XYZ file of C-alpha atoms in Angstrom:
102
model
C -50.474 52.246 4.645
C -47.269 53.509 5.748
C -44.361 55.935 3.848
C -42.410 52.814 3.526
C -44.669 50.232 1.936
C -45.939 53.104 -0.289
C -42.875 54.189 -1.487
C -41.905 50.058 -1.953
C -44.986 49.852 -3.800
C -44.259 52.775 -6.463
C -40.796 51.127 -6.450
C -42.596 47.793 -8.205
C -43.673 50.213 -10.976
C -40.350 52.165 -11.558
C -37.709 49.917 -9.952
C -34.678 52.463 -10.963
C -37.071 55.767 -9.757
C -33.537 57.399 -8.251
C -35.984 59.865 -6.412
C -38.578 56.964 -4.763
C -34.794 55.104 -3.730
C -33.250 58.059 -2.037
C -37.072 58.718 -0.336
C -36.800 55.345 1.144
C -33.709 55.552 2.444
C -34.492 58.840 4.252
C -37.250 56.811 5.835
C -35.143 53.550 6.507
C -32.885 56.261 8.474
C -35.957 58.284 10.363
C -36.760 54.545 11.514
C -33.009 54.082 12.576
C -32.683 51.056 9.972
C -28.854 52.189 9.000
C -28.242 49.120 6.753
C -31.009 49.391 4.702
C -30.759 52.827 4.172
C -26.771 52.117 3.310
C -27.883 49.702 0.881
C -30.239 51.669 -1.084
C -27.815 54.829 -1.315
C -25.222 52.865 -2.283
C -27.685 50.876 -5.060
C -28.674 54.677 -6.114
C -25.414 56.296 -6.962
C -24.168 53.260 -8.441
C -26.721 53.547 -10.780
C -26.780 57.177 -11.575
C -23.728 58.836 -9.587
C -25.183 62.328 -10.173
C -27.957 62.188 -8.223
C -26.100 64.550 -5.826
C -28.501 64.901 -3.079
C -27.469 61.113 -1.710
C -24.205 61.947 -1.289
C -24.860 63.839 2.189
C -27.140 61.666 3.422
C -24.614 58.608 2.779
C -21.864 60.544 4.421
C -23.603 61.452 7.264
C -24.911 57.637 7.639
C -20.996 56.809 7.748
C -20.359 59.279 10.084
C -22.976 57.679 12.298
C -21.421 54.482 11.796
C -17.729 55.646 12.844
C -16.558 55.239 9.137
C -14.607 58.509 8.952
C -12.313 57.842 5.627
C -15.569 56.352 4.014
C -17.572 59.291 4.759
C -14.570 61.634 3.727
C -14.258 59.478 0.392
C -18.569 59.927 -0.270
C -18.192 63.567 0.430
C -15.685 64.150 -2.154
C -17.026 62.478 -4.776
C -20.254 63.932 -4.089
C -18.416 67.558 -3.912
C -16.973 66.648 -7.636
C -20.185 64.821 -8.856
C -21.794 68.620 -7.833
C -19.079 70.604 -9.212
C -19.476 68.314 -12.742
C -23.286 69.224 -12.386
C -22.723 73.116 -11.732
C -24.563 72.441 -8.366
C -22.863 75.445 -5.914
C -25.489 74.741 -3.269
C -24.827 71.074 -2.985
C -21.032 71.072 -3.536
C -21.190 73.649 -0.483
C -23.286 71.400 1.485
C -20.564 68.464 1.323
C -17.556 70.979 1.428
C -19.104 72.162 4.800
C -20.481 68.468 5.836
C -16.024 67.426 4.988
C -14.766 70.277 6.520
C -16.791 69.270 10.145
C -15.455 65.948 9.474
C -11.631 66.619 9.448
């Protein structure tokens, strides 16, 4: 069985697993399936905006996508979602991911 289908298949068991959606959607991405991959991040930090780690990935996603002020607007809340948390390494991570941006 592959990453996907087992990660869809924990997801029956703990639909709102935060850490199972964001695995996914790293694997929706490695596949090149953009949309799906969106769609799940977006899902995720809708449901619990800390989970901080999304916000990079989703930024960089936009990037792909030529979505510059989206990306810009996921990077900053990400950077403030990571200040909020007391996460330097993340908020770093986005601060340099914004400043490449613009």
């Amino acid at each position: 069985m592959d990453r996907i289908a087992r990660i869809k298949e924990f997801l029956k068991d703990s639909p709102n697993d935060s850490f199972l959606k964001h695995a996914l959607a790293l694997e929706y991405i490695k596949i090149g399936d953009d949309n799906a991959a969106r769609s799940l991040f977006e899902e995720l930090l809708a449901f619990e905006p800390g989970y901080v780690g999304s916000y990079y990935h989703l930024g960089r996603l936009l990037e792909r996508a030529v979505l510059p002020q989206e990306a810009i607007a996921v990077y900053e809340k990400g950077m403030e979602m990571a200040k909020a948390a007391g996460d330097r390494h993340a908020y770093n991570e986005l601060q340099a991911a914004l400043d490449d941006l613009i």
